[in-house]
Every structure is written in C-alpha cells, then in structure tokens.
Coordinates of C-alpha atoms in Angstrom, one line a residue:
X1 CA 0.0 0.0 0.0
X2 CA 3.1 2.3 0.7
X3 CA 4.5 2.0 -2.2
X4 CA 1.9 2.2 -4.1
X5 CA 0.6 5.6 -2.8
X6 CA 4.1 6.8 -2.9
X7 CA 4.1 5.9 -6.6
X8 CA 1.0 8.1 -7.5
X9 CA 2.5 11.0 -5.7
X10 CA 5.4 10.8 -7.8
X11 CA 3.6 10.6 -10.6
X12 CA 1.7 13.2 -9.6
X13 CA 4.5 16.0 -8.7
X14 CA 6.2 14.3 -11.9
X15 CA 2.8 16.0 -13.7
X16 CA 2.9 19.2 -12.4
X17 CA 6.9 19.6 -12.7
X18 CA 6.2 18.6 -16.7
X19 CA 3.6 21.2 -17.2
X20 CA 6.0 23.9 -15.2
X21 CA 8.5 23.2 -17.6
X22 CA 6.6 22.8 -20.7
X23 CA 5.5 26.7 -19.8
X24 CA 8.7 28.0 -19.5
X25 CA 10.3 26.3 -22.7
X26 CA 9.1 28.7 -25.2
X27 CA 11.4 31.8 -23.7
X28 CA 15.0 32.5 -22.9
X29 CA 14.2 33.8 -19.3
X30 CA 12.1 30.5 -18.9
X31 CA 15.0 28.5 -20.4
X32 CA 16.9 30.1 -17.6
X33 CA 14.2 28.7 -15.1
X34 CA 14.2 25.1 -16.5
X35 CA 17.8 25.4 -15.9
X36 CA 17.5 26.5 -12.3
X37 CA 15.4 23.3 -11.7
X38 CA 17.7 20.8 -13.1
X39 CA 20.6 21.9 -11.0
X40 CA 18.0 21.8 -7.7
X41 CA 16.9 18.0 -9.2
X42 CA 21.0 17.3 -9.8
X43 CA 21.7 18.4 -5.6
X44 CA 18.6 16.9 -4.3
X45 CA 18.7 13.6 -2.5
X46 CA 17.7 10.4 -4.7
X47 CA 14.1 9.1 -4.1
X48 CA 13.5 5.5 -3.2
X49 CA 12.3 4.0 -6.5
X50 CA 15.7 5.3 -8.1
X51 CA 18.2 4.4 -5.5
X52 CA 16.4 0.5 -5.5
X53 CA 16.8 0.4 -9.3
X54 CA 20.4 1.8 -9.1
X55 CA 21.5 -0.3 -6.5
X56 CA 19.8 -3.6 -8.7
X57 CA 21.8 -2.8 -11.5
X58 CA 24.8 -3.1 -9.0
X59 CA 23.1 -6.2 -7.3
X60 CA 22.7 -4.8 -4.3
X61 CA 26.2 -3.0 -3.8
X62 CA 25.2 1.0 -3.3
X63 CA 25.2 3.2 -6.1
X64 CA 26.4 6.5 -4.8
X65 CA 25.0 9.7 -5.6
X66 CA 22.5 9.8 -7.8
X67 CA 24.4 13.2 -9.9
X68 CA 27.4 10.7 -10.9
X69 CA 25.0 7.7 -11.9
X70 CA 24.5 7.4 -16.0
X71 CA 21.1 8.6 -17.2
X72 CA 21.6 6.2 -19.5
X73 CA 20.4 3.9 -17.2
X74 CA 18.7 5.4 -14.5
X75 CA 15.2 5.9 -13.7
X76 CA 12.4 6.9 -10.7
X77 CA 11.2 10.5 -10.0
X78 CA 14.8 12.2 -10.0
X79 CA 15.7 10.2 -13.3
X80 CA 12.4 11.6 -14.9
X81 CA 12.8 15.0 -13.8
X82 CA 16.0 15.4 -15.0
X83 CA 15.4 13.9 -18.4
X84 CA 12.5 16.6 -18.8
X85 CA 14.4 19.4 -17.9
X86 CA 17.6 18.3 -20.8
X87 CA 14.6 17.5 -22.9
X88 CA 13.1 20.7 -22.7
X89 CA 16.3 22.9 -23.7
X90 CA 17.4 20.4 -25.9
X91 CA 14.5 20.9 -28.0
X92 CA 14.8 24.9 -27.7
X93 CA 18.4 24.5 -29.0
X94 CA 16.9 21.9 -32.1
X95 CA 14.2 24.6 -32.5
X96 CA 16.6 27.7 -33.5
X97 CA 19.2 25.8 -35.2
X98 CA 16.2 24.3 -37.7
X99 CA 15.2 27.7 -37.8
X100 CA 18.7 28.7 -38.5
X101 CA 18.9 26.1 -41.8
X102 CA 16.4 28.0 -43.3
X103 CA 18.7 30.9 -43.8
X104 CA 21.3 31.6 -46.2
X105 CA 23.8 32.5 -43.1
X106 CA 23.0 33.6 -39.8
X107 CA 23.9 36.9 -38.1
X108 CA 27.0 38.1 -35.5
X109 CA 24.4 37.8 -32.1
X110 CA 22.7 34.5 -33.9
X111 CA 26.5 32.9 -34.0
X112 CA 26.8 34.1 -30.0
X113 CA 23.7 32.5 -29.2
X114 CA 24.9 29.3 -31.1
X115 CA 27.9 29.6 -29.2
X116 CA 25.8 29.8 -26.1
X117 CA 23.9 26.9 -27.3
X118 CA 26.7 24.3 -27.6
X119 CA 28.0 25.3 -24.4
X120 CA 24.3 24.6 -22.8
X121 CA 24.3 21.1 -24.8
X122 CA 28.0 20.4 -23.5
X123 CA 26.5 20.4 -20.1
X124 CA 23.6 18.8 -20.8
X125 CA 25.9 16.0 -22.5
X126 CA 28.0 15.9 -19.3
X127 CA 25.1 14.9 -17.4
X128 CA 24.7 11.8 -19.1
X129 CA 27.5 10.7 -17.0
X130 CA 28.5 8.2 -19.5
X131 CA 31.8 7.9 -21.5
X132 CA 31.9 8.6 -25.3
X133 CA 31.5 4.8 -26.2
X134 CA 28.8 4.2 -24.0
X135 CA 26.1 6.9 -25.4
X136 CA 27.7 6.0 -29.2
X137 CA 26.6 2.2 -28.2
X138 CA 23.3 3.7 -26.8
X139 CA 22.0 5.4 -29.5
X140 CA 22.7 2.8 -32.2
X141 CA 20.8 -0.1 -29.7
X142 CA 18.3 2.5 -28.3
X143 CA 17.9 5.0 -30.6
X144 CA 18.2 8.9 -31.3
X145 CA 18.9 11.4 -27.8
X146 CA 18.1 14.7 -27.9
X147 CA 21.1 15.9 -26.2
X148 CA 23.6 14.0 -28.2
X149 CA 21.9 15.7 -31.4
X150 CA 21.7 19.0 -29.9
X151 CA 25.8 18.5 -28.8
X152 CA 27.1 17.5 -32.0
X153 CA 24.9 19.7 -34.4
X154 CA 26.0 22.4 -32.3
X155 CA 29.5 21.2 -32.7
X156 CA 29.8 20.7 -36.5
X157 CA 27.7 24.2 -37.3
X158 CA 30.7 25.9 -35.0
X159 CA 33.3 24.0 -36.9
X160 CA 32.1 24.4 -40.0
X161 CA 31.8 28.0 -40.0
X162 CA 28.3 28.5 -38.8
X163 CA 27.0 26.7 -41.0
X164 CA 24.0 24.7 -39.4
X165 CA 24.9 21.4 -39.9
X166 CA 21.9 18.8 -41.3
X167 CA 24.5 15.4 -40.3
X168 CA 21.8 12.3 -39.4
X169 CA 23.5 11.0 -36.7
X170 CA 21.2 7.9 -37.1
X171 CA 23.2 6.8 -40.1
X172 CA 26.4 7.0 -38.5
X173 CA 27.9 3.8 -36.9
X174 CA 29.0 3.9 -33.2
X175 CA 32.7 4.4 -34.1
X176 CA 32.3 7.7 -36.3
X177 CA 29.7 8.8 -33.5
X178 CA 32.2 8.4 -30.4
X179 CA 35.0 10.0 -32.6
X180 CA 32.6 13.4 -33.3
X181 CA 31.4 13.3 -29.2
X182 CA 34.9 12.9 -28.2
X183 CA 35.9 16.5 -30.6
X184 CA 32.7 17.9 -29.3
X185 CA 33.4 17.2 -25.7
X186 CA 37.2 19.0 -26.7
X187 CA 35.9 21.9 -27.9
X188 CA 33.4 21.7 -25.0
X189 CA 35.8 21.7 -22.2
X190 CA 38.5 24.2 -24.5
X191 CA 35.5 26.9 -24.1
X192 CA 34.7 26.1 -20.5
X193 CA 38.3 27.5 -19.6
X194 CA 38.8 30.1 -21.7
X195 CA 35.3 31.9 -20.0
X196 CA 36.9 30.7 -17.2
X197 CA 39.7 32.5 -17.6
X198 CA 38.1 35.5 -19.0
X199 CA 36.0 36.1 -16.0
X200 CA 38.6 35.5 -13.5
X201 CA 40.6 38.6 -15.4
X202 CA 37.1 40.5 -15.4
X203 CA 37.1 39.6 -11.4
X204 CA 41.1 40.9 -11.0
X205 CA 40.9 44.1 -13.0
X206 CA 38.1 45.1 -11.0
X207 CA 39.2 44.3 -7.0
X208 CA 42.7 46.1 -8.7
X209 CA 40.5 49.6 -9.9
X210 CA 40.8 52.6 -7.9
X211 CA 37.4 53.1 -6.1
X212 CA 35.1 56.4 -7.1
X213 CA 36.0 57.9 -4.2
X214 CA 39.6 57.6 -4.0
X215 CA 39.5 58.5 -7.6
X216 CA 37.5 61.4 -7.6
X217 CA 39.3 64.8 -7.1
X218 CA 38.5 67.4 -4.8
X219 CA 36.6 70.5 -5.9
X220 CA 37.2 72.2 -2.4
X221 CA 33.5 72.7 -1.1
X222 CA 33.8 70.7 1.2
X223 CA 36.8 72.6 3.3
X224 CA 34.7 75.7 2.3
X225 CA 31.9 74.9 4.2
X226 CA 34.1 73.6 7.4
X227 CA 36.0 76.9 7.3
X228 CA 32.5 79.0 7.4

C-alpha cells in the first residue's frame, strides 16, 4: 500500500513539474528557469524508486550519488525529472538551429547564441554521465537522444563555419559517432576554460580599480563649508 501511494505521488509532482516546464520552454528567461530546476533535481537527495533500481543494477552493492549515476540507465522521479528538464532545452536548441537552416547564413548575435547553445548542450551531454562509447553504443541499440543531437549539431555548425549542420547522426555507426562526441566534448571543455579565464581577469581588473572615491578629485566645497 506504501508504495503504491508513494508511486502516485510521484507521478503526480512528476505532472505538475512537466507542465512547469513545458510553460517555460518557449522563452529564454524560462530557459533560464528550466535550468535553475535541473541543477535543484542534480543536488537533491535520490528518491527510493531510483536508489532500488540503481542499487539492482549493482546487485545490491550501493550506487552512490544519484548526480554521478549514468542517465543512460537510470530511472524513478529524479531520473524523470531530470530527463525533462535536458529534454526541454534540448529541444529549444533543435528549434533555432532548424530555424537557422532556413537561412542563407546567420547573423553576429545569432552565432553568440549558437555559441551559447553548444555550451548549454555540452553540459547537458556531461550529465549523461557516460563515457563517449557508452552513449555512441546507446543510441545505435536505443535509438536517437536529444542531447547528443543537440551536442554534436552544435559542434559541427561551429566548426564548419556556422554553418547549421543537417548530419543524421542515425546513419552514422557507433565508431564515427564516439569520434565526433569525443571532438565535441574537446571543444566543449576548451570553451569552459577560456570563459573561465576571462571572467577571473574581469574579477582581478576590478578588485585592482581605484574606487570612485579615492579616484575622484576634490573641488574644495567641502573645506569651504568647514572653514564658514
């Protein structure tokens, strides 16, 4: 009876958190939301249902944390909520880029937002907490994932010069796949630290800048008025 009213209150919330998120999809500023949610989901503790079916896979050994467990195999609440929330931003990301074909070329603050694009799908891809070989292996068995088509479309437009790329991933073999996810995950990780790096220069020059007041000279009203 227990679980059985614990599994229509999951199912429940599970509803609700779907619909949130299917409202905020359609914006940047909800984007932004969805994103706040799945970093919550990503800290929050594991429910049962997921921590049995992790531990199973194990037989019986425990799984750990349920952030470094591969979404590849997971599943309960936590797995589903977390597979909605990539879903959801992985689809905004397919959305513009098939808007993007359409074009004969795509503007300066169009490339920046592709930019920011792949480095949202990077992310996304990191969360799968699976190796290269693993999610290649995956898709060919299981089929298509959103946020391996998001990654490496986003990948070969920037490489190719902004140009949207059209690849079908689905007729690549495993090999070719794992060798695009690895130069994805490159480029991925090569863009992490250089805005790493950038805003920790941003950070120094400004603790190292003179403050307004120590900066701004006197005009002598202020000894004026002492003096009268």
């Amino acid at each position: 009876m227990l679980n059985d009213s614990l599994r229509k209150y999951d199912a429940l919330r599970l509803k609700y958190i779907r619909a949130y998120i299917d409202c905020n999809k359609g914006t940047e500023e909800g984007r932004r939301d969805i994103e706040t949610l799945l970093s919550w989901t990503i800290t929050s503790n594991q429910d049962l249902a997921g921590f049995y079916i992790a531990s199973a896979l194990l037989r019986g050994s425990d799984p750990g944390k349920h952030a470094k467990q591969s979404r590849l195999t997971s599943d309960g609440f936590i797995a589903k909520v977390k597979e909605s929330c990539s879903s959801a931003m992985t689809e905004m990301i397919l959305r513009d880029l098939t808007v993007w074909k359409r074009k004969n070329g795509i503007n300066n603050d169009e490339k920046k937002k592709l930019t920011a694009h792949f480095k949202l799908a990077y992310k996304l891809h990191l969360n799968l907490n699976a190796s290269s070989k693993e999610v290649a292996e995956y898709v060919k068995s299981k089929g298509s994932l959103a946020e391996v088509e998001a990654f490496c479309k986003c990948y070969l437009s920037i490489q190719s010069g902004y140009r949207i790329s059209s690849i079908n991933l689905s007729s690549m073999d495993s090999t070719a796949l794992c060798s695009i996810l690895e130069g994805a995950l490159a480029k991925g990780k090569q863009m992490m630290q250089e805005a790493k790096v950038k805003t920790s220069k941003k950070k120094d020059k400004m603790a190292l800048a003179p403050s307004r007041k120590e900066t701004q000279p006197s005009t002598g009203i202020a000894e004026n008025e002492k003096q009268s």
